[in-house]
mmCIF file of C-alpha atoms in Angstrom:
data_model
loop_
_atom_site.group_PDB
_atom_site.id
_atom_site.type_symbol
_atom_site.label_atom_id
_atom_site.label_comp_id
_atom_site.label_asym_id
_atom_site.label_seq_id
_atom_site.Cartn_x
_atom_site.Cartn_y
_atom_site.Cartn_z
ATOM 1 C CA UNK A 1 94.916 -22.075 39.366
ATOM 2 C CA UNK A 2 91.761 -20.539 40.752
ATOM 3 C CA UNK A 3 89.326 -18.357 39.548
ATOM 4 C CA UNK A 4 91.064 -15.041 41.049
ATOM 5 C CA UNK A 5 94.422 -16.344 39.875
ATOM 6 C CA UNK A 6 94.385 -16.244 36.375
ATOM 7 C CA UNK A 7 96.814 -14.304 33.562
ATOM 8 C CA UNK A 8 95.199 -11.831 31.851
ATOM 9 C CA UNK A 9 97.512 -9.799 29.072
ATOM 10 C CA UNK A 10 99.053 -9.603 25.429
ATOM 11 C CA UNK A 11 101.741 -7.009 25.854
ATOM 12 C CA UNK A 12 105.207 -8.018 25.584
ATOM 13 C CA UNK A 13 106.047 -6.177 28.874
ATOM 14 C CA UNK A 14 103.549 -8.557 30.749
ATOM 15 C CA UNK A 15 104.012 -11.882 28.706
ATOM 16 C CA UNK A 16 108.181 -11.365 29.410
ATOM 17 C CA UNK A 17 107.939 -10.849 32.817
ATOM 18 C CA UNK A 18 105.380 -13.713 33.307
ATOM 19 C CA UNK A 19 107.577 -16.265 30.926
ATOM 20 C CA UNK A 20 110.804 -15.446 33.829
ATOM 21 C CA UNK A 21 108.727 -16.233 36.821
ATOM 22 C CA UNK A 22 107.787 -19.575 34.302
ATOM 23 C CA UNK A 23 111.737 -20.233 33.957
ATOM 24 C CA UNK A 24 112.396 -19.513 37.583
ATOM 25 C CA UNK A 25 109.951 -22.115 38.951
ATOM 26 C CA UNK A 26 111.758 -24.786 38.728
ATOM 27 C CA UNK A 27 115.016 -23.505 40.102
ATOM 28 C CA UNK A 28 114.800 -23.554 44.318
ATOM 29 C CA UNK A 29 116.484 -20.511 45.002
ATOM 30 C CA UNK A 30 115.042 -16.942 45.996
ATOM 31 C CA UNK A 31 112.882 -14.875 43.638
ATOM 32 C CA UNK A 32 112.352 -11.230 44.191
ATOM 33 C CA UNK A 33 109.564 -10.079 42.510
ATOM 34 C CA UNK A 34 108.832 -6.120 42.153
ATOM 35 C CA UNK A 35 106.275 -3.918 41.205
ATOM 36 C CA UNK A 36 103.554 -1.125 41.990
ATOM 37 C CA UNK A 37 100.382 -2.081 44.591
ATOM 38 C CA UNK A 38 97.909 -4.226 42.142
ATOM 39 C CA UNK A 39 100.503 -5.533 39.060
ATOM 40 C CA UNK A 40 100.164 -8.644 40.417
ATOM 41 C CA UNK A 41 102.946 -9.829 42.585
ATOM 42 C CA UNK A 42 101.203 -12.815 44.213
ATOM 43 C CA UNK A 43 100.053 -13.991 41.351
ATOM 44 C CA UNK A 44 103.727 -14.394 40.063
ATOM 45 C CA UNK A 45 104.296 -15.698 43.730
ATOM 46 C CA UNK A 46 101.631 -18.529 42.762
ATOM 47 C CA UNK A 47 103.009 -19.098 39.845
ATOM 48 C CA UNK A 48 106.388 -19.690 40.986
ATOM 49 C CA UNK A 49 105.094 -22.420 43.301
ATOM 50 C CA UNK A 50 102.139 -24.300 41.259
ATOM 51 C CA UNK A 51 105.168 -25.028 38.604
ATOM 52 C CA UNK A 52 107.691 -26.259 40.956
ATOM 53 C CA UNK A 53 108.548 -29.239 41.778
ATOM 54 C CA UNK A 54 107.099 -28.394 45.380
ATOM 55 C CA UNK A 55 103.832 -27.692 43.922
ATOM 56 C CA UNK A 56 102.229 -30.372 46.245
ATOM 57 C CA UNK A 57 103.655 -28.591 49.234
ATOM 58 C CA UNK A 58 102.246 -25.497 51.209
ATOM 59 C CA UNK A 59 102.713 -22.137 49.518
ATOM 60 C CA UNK A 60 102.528 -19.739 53.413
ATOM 61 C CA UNK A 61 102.092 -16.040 52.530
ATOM 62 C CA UNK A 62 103.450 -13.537 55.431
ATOM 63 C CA UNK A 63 102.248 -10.003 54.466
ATOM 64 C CA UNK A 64 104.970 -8.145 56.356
ATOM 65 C CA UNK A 65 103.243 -4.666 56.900
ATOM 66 C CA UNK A 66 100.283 -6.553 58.341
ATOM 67 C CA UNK A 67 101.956 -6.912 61.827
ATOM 68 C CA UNK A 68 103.969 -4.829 64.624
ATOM 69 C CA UNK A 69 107.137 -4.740 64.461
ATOM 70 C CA UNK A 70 107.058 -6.786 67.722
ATOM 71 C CA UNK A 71 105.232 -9.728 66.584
ATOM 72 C CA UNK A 72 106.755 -10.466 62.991
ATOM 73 C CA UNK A 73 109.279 -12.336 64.327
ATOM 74 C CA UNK A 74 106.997 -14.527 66.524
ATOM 75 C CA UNK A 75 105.265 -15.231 63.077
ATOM 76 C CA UNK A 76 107.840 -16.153 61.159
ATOM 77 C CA UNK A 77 109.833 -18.267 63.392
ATOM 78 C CA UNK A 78 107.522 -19.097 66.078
ATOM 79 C CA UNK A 79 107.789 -19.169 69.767
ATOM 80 C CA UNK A 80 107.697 -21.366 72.811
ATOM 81 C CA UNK A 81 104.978 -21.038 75.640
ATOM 82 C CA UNK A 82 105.831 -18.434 77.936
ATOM 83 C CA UNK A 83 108.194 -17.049 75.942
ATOM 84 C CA UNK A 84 106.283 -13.175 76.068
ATOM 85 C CA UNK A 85 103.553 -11.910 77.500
ATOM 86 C CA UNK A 86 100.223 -13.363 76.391
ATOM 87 C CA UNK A 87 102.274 -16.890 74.499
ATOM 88 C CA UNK A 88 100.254 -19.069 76.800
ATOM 89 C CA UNK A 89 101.268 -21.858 74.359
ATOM 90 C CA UNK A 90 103.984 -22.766 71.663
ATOM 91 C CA UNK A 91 103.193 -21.923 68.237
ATOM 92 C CA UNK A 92 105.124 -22.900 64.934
ATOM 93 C CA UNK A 93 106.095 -20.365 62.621
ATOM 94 C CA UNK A 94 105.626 -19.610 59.151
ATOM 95 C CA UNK A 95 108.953 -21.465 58.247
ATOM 96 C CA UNK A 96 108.028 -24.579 59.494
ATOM 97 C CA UNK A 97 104.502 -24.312 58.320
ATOM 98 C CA UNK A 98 106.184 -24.142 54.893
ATOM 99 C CA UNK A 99 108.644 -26.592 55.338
ATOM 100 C CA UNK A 100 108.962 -28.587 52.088
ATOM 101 C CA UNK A 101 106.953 -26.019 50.133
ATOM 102 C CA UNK A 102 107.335 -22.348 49.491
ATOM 103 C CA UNK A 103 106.932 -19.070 51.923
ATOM 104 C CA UNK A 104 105.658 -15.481 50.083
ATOM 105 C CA UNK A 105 106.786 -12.938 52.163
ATOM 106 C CA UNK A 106 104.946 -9.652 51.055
ATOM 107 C CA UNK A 107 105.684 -5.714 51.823
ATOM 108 C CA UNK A 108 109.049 -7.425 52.330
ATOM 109 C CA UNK A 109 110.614 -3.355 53.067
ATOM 110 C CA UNK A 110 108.532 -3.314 56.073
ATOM 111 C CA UNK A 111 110.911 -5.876 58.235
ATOM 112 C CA UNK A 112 112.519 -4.416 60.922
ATOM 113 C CA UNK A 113 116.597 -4.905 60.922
ATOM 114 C CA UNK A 114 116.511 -7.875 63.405
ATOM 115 C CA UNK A 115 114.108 -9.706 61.943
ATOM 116 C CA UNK A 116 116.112 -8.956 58.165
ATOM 117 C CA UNK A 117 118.827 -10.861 60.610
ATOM 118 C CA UNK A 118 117.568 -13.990 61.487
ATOM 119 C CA UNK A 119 115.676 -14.066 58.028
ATOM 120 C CA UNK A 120 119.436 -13.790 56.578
ATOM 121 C CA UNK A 121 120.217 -16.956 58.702
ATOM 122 C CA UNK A 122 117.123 -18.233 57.736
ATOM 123 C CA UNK A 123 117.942 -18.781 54.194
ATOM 124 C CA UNK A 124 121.559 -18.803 54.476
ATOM 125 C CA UNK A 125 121.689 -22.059 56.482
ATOM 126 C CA UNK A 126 118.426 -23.569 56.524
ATOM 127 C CA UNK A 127 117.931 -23.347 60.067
ATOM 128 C CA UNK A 128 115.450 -22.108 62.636
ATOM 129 C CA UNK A 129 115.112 -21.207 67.037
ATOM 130 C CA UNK A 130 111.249 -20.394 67.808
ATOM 131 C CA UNK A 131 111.842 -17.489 70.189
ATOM 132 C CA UNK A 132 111.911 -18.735 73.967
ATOM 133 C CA UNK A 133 114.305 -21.421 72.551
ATOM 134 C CA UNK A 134 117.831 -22.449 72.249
ATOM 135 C CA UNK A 135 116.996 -25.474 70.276
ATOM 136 C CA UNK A 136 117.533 -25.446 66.098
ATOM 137 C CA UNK A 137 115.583 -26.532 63.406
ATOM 138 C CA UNK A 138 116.313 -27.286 60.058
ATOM 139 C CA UNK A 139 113.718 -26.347 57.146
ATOM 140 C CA UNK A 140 113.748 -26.607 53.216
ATOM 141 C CA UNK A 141 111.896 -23.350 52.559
ATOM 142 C CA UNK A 142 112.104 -21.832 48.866
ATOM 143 C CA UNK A 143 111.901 -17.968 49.509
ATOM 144 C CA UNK A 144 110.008 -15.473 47.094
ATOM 145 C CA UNK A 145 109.642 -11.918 48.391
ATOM 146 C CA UNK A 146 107.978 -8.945 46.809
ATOM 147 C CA UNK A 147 107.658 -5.677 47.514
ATOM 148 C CA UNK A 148 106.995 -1.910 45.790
ATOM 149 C CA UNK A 149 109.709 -0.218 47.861
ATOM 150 C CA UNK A 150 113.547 0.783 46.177
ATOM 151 C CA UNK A 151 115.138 -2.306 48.130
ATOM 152 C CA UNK A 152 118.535 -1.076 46.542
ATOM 153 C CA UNK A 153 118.289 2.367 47.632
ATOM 154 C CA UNK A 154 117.314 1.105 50.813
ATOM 155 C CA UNK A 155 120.519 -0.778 51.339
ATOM 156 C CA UNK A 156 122.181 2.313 50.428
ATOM 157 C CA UNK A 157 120.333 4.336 53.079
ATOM 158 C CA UNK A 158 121.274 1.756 55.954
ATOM 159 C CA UNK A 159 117.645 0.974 56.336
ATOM 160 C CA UNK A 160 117.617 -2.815 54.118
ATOM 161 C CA UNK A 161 120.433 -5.114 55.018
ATOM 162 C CA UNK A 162 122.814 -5.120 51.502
ATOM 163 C CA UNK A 163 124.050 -9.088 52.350
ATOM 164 C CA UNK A 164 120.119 -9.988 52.887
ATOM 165 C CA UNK A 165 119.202 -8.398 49.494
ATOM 166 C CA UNK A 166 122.028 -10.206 47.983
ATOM 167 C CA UNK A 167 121.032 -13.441 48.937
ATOM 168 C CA UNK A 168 117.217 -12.706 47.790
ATOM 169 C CA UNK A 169 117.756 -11.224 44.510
ATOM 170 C CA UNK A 170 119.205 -14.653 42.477
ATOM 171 C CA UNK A 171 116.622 -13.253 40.105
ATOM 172 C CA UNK A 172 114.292 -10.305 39.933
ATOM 173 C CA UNK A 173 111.160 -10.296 38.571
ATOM 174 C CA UNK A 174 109.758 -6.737 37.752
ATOM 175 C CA UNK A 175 106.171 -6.127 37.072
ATOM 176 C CA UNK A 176 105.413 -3.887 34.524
ATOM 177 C CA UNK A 177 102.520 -1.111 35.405
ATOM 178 C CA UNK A 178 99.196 -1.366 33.599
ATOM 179 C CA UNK A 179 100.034 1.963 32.071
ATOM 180 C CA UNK A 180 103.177 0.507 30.222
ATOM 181 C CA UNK A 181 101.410 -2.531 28.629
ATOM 182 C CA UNK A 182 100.195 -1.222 25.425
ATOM 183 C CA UNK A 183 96.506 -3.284 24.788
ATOM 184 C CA UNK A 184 96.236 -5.076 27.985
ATOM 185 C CA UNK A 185 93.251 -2.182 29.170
ATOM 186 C CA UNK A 186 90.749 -3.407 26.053
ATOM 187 C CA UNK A 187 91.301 -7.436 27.252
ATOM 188 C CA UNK A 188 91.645 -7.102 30.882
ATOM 189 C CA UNK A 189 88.374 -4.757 30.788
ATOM 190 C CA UNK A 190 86.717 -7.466 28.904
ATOM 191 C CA UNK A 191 87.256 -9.882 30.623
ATOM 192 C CA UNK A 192 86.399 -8.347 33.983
ATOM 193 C CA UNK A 193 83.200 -7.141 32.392
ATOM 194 C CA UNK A 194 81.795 -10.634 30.836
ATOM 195 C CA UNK A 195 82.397 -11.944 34.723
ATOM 196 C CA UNK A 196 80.495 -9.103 36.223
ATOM 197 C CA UNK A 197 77.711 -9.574 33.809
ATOM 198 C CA UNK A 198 77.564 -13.132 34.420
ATOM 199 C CA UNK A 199 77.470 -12.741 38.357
ATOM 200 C CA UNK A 200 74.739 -10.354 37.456
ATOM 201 C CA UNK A 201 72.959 -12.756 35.547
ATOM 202 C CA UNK A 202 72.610 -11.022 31.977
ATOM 203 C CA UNK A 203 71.804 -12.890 29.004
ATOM 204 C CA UNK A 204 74.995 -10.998 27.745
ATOM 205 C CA UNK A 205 77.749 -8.396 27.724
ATOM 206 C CA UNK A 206 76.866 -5.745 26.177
ATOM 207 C CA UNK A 207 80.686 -4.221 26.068
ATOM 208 C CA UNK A 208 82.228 -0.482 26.258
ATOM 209 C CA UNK A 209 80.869 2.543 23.741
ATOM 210 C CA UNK A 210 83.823 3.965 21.549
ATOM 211 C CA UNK A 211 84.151 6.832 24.282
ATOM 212 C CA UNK A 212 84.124 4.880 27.102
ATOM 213 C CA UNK A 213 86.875 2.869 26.408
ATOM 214 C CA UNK A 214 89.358 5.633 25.184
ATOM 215 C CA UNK A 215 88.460 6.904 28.724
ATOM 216 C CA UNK A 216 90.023 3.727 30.131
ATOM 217 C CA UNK A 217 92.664 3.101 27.554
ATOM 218 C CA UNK A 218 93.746 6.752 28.460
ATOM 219 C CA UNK A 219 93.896 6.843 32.529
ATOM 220 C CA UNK A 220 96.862 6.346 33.902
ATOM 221 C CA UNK A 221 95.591 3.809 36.543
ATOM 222 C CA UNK A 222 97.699 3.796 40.139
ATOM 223 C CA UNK A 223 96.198 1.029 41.481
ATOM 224 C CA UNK A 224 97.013 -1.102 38.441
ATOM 225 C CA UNK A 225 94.770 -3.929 37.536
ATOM 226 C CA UNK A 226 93.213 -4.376 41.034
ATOM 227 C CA UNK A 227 92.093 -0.556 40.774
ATOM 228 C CA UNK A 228 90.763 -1.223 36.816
ATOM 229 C CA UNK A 229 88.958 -4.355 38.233
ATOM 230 C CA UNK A 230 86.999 -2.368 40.557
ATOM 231 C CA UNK A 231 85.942 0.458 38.325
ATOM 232 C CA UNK A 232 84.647 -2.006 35.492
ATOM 233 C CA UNK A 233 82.469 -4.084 37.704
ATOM 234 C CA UNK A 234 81.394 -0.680 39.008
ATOM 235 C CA UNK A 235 80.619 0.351 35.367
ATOM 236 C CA UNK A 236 79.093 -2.639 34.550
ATOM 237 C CA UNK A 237 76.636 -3.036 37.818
ATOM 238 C CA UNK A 238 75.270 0.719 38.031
ATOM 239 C CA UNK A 239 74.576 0.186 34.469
ATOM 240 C CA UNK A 240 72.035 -2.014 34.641
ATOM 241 C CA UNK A 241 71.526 -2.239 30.945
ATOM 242 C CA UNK A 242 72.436 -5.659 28.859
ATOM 243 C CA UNK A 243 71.503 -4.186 25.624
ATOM 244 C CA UNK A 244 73.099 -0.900 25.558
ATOM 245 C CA UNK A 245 77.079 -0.718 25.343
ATOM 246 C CA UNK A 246 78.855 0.962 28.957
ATOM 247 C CA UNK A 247 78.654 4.496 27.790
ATOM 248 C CA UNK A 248 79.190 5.736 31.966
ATOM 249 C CA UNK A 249 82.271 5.189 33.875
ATOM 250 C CA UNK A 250 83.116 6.025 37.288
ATOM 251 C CA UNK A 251 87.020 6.565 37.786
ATOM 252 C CA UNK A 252 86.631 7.882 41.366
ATOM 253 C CA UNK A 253 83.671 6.352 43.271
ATOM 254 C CA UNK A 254 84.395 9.188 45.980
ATOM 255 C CA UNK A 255 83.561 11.999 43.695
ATOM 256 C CA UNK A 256 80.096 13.868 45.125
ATOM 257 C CA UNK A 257 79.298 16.964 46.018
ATOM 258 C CA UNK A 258 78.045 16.020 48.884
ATOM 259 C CA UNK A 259 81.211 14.351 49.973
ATOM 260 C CA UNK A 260 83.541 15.794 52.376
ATOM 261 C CA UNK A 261 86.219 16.125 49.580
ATOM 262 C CA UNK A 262 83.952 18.643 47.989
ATOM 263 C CA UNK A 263 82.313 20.709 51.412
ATOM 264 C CA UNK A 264 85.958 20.868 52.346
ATOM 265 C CA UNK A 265 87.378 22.532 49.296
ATOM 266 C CA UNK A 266 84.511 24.611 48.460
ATOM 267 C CA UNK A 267 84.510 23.641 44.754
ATOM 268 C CA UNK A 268 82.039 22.278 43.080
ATOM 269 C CA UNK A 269 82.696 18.414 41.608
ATOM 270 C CA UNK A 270 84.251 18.502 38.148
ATOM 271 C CA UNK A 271 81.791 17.532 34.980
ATOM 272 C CA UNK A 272 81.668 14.106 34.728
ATOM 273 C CA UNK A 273 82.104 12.080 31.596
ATOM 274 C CA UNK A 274 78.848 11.772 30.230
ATOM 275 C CA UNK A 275 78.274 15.485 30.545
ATOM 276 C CA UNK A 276 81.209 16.455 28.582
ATOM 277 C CA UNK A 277 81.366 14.035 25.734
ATOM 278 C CA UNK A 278 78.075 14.221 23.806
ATOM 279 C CA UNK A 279 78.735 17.036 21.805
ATOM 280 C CA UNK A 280 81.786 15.177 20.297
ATOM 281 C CA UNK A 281 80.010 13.994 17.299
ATOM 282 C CA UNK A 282 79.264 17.252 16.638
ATOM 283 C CA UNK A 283 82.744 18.681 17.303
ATOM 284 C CA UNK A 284 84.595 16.289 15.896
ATOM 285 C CA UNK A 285 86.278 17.091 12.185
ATOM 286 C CA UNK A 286 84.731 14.840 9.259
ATOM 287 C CA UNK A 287 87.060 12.893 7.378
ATOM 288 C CA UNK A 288 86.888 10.244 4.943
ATOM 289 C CA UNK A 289 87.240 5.971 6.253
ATOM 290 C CA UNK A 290 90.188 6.136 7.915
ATOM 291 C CA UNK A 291 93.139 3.335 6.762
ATOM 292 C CA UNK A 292 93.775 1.656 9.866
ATOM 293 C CA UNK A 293 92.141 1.138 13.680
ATOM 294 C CA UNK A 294 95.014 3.189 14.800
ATOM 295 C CA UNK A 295 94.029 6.132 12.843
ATOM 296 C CA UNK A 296 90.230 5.874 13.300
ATOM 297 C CA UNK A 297 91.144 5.729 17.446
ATOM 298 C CA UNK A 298 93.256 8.614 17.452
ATOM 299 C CA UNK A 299 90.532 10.301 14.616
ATOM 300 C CA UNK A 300 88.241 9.485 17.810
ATOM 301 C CA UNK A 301 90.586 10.252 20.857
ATOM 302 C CA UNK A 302 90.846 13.931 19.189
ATOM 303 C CA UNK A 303 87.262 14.556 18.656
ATOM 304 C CA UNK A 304 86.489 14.005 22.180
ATOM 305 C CA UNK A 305 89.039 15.942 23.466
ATOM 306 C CA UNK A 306 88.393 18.681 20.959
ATOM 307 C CA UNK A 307 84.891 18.301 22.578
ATOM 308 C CA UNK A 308 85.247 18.460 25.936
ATOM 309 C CA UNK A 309 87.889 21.614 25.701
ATOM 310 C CA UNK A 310 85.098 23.609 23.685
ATOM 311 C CA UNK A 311 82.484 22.374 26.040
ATOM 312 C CA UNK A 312 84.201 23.425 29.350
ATOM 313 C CA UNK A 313 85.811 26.489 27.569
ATOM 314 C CA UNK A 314 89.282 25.411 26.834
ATOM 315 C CA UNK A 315 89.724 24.846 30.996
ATOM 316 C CA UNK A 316 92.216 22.051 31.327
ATOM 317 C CA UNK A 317 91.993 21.686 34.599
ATOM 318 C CA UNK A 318 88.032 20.930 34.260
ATOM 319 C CA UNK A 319 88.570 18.991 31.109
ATOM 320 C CA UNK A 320 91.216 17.102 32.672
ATOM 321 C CA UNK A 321 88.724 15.909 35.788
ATOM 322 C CA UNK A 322 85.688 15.314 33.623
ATOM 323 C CA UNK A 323 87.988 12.895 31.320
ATOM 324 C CA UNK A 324 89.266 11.491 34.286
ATOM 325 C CA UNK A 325 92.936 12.231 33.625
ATOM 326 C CA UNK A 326 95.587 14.090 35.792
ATOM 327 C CA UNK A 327 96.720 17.068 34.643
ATOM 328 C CA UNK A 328 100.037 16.147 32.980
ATOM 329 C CA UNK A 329 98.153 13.226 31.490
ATOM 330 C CA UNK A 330 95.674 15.785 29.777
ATOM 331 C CA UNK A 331 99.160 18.150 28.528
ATOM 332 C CA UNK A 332 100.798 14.756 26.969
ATOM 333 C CA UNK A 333 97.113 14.298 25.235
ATOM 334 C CA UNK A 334 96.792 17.636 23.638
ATOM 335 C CA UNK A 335 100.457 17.777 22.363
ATOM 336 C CA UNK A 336 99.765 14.305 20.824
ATOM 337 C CA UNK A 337 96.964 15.756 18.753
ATOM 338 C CA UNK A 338 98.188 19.474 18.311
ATOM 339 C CA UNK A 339 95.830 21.212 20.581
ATOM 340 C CA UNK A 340 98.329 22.137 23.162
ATOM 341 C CA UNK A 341 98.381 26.054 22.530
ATOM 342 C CA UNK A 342 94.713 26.485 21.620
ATOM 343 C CA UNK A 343 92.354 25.780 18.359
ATOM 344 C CA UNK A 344 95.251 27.235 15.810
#
């Protein structure tokens, strides 16, 4: 697979889902695959197709929300020349272009109800007219679809056909968030790290500090692995230093307060990391060698919290922004260590 294409991930979560896109390849009949923006979903969508038997064929990727409403259908089934305004010649569609091989349709929610129609037909018989046509073809398309949206609820609302979902869902895969596989953070932001400081040329990677990556292990990340790609090469390129472990990381690269976020609120930015943690050597409680990892990380996750609230004054709104949590992130944090309702 290339470069950009590759597995990265020990937790069960991720391995499970990954070893049922493995046993679906080699059946030919629709795959839904489902999960939050960045967990992925192409990458299944590869997967499903490189261990096929059509893995010789084309794999065609149709991002559905990339196109008016008006057009998808033109793309996916193609058109005859004059058949609309500006179709100065016939063009094939996706289908045919994937005849044979596989077609990803992504943002699969965002078809309209009459192209969810003739995509039912589509995969129900095998057959498609280019629009301007009367004429019929017949493809062998194998159909994987993905999307973030509540497809079932959808159906339910009148807005997703219910026979159309039937027909895709012979089996789901669902992608698990970042947040939900336990260890995945540490290799993932290794191994996006090592490539940065190769592109950069560095003798070597000089890894995380100790505080740096509970930061990361803690955040909750949103934008999944695509949004914890960006912020390590970030880290890693305004650090600038091979010899010296990542001590400075950058959740929000929009954060100034000279941005418009901050002139339009009228707040000064929150602390960042680097100004918060420092005192937590000092802060933190001694203790004798801990037994395990576990314990020494939490021993560790505690002091710098303990830190930053005596730091910023026991604000947890501050504290929260400067560790680069939300809120409710930063509550579930201090219950886990006791601090919820103050020192005592």
């Amino acid at each position: 697979m290339e470069r950009d294409a590759h597995f990265i991930g020990q937790s069960t979560a991720f391995l499970d889902a990954v070893e049922r896109a493995s046993r679906a390849a080699a059946v030919r009949r629709p795959v839904l695959v489902i999960g939050e923006r960045g967990t992925g979903k192409e990458l299944i969508a590869q997967r499903l197709h490189h261990l096929s038997p059509r893995w010789g064929e084309p794999l065609v990727t149709l991002n559905c929300a990339a196109l008016p409403e008006t057009l998808i259908e033109a793309e996916l089934f193609g058109h005859e020349a004059g058949a609309f305004t500006g179709a100065t010649r016939a063009r094939a569609g996706r289908f045919e272009e994937a005849d044979r091989g596989t077609l990803f349709l992504d943002e699969l929610g965002n078809l309209s109800m009459a192209a969810q129609e003739r995509l039912l037909r589509a995969i129900e018989y095998g057959e498609v007219v280019r629009i301007g046509s009367s004429r019929s073809m017949t493809v062998d398309v194998r159909i994987v679809a993905a999307t973030n949206a509540d497809l079932p609820r959808m159906a339910a609302e009148g807005t997703f056909r219910a026979d159309l979902l039937d027909r895709l869902s012979f089996e789901v895969i669902t992608l698990p968030p970042l947040r939900a596989r336990e260890g995945d953070v540490t290799e993932l932001a290794d191994y996006y790290g090592r490539r940065m400081a190769s592109e950069l040329e560095w003798g070597r990677f000089p890894g995380f500090s100790g505080a740096a990556m509970v930061a990361l292990e803690n955040y909750q990340w949103p934008g999944n692995v695509r949004e914890l790609r960006n912020v390590v090469e970030r880290a890693v390129y305004r650090w600038g230093d091979e010899a010296t472990p990542i001590d400075e990381v950058v959740f929000d690269p929009f954060a100034s307060s000279w941005g418009l976020r901050a002139m339009t609120e009228g707040a000064p930015p929150p602390p960042t990391l680097a100004e918060v943690l420092p005192c937590a050597a000092d802060t933190a409680p001694a203790s004798d060698m801990p037994a395990s990892l576990r314990e020494a990380v939490e021993a560790h996750e505690r002091g710098l919290l303990l830190a930053a609230l005596e730091r910023l004054r026991w604000n947890q709104r501050k504290v929260a922004g400067a560790l680069g949590l939300t809120y409710d992130q930063l509550r579930h944090c201090l219950k886990k260590h006791g601090l919820h309702q103050g020192r005592g």
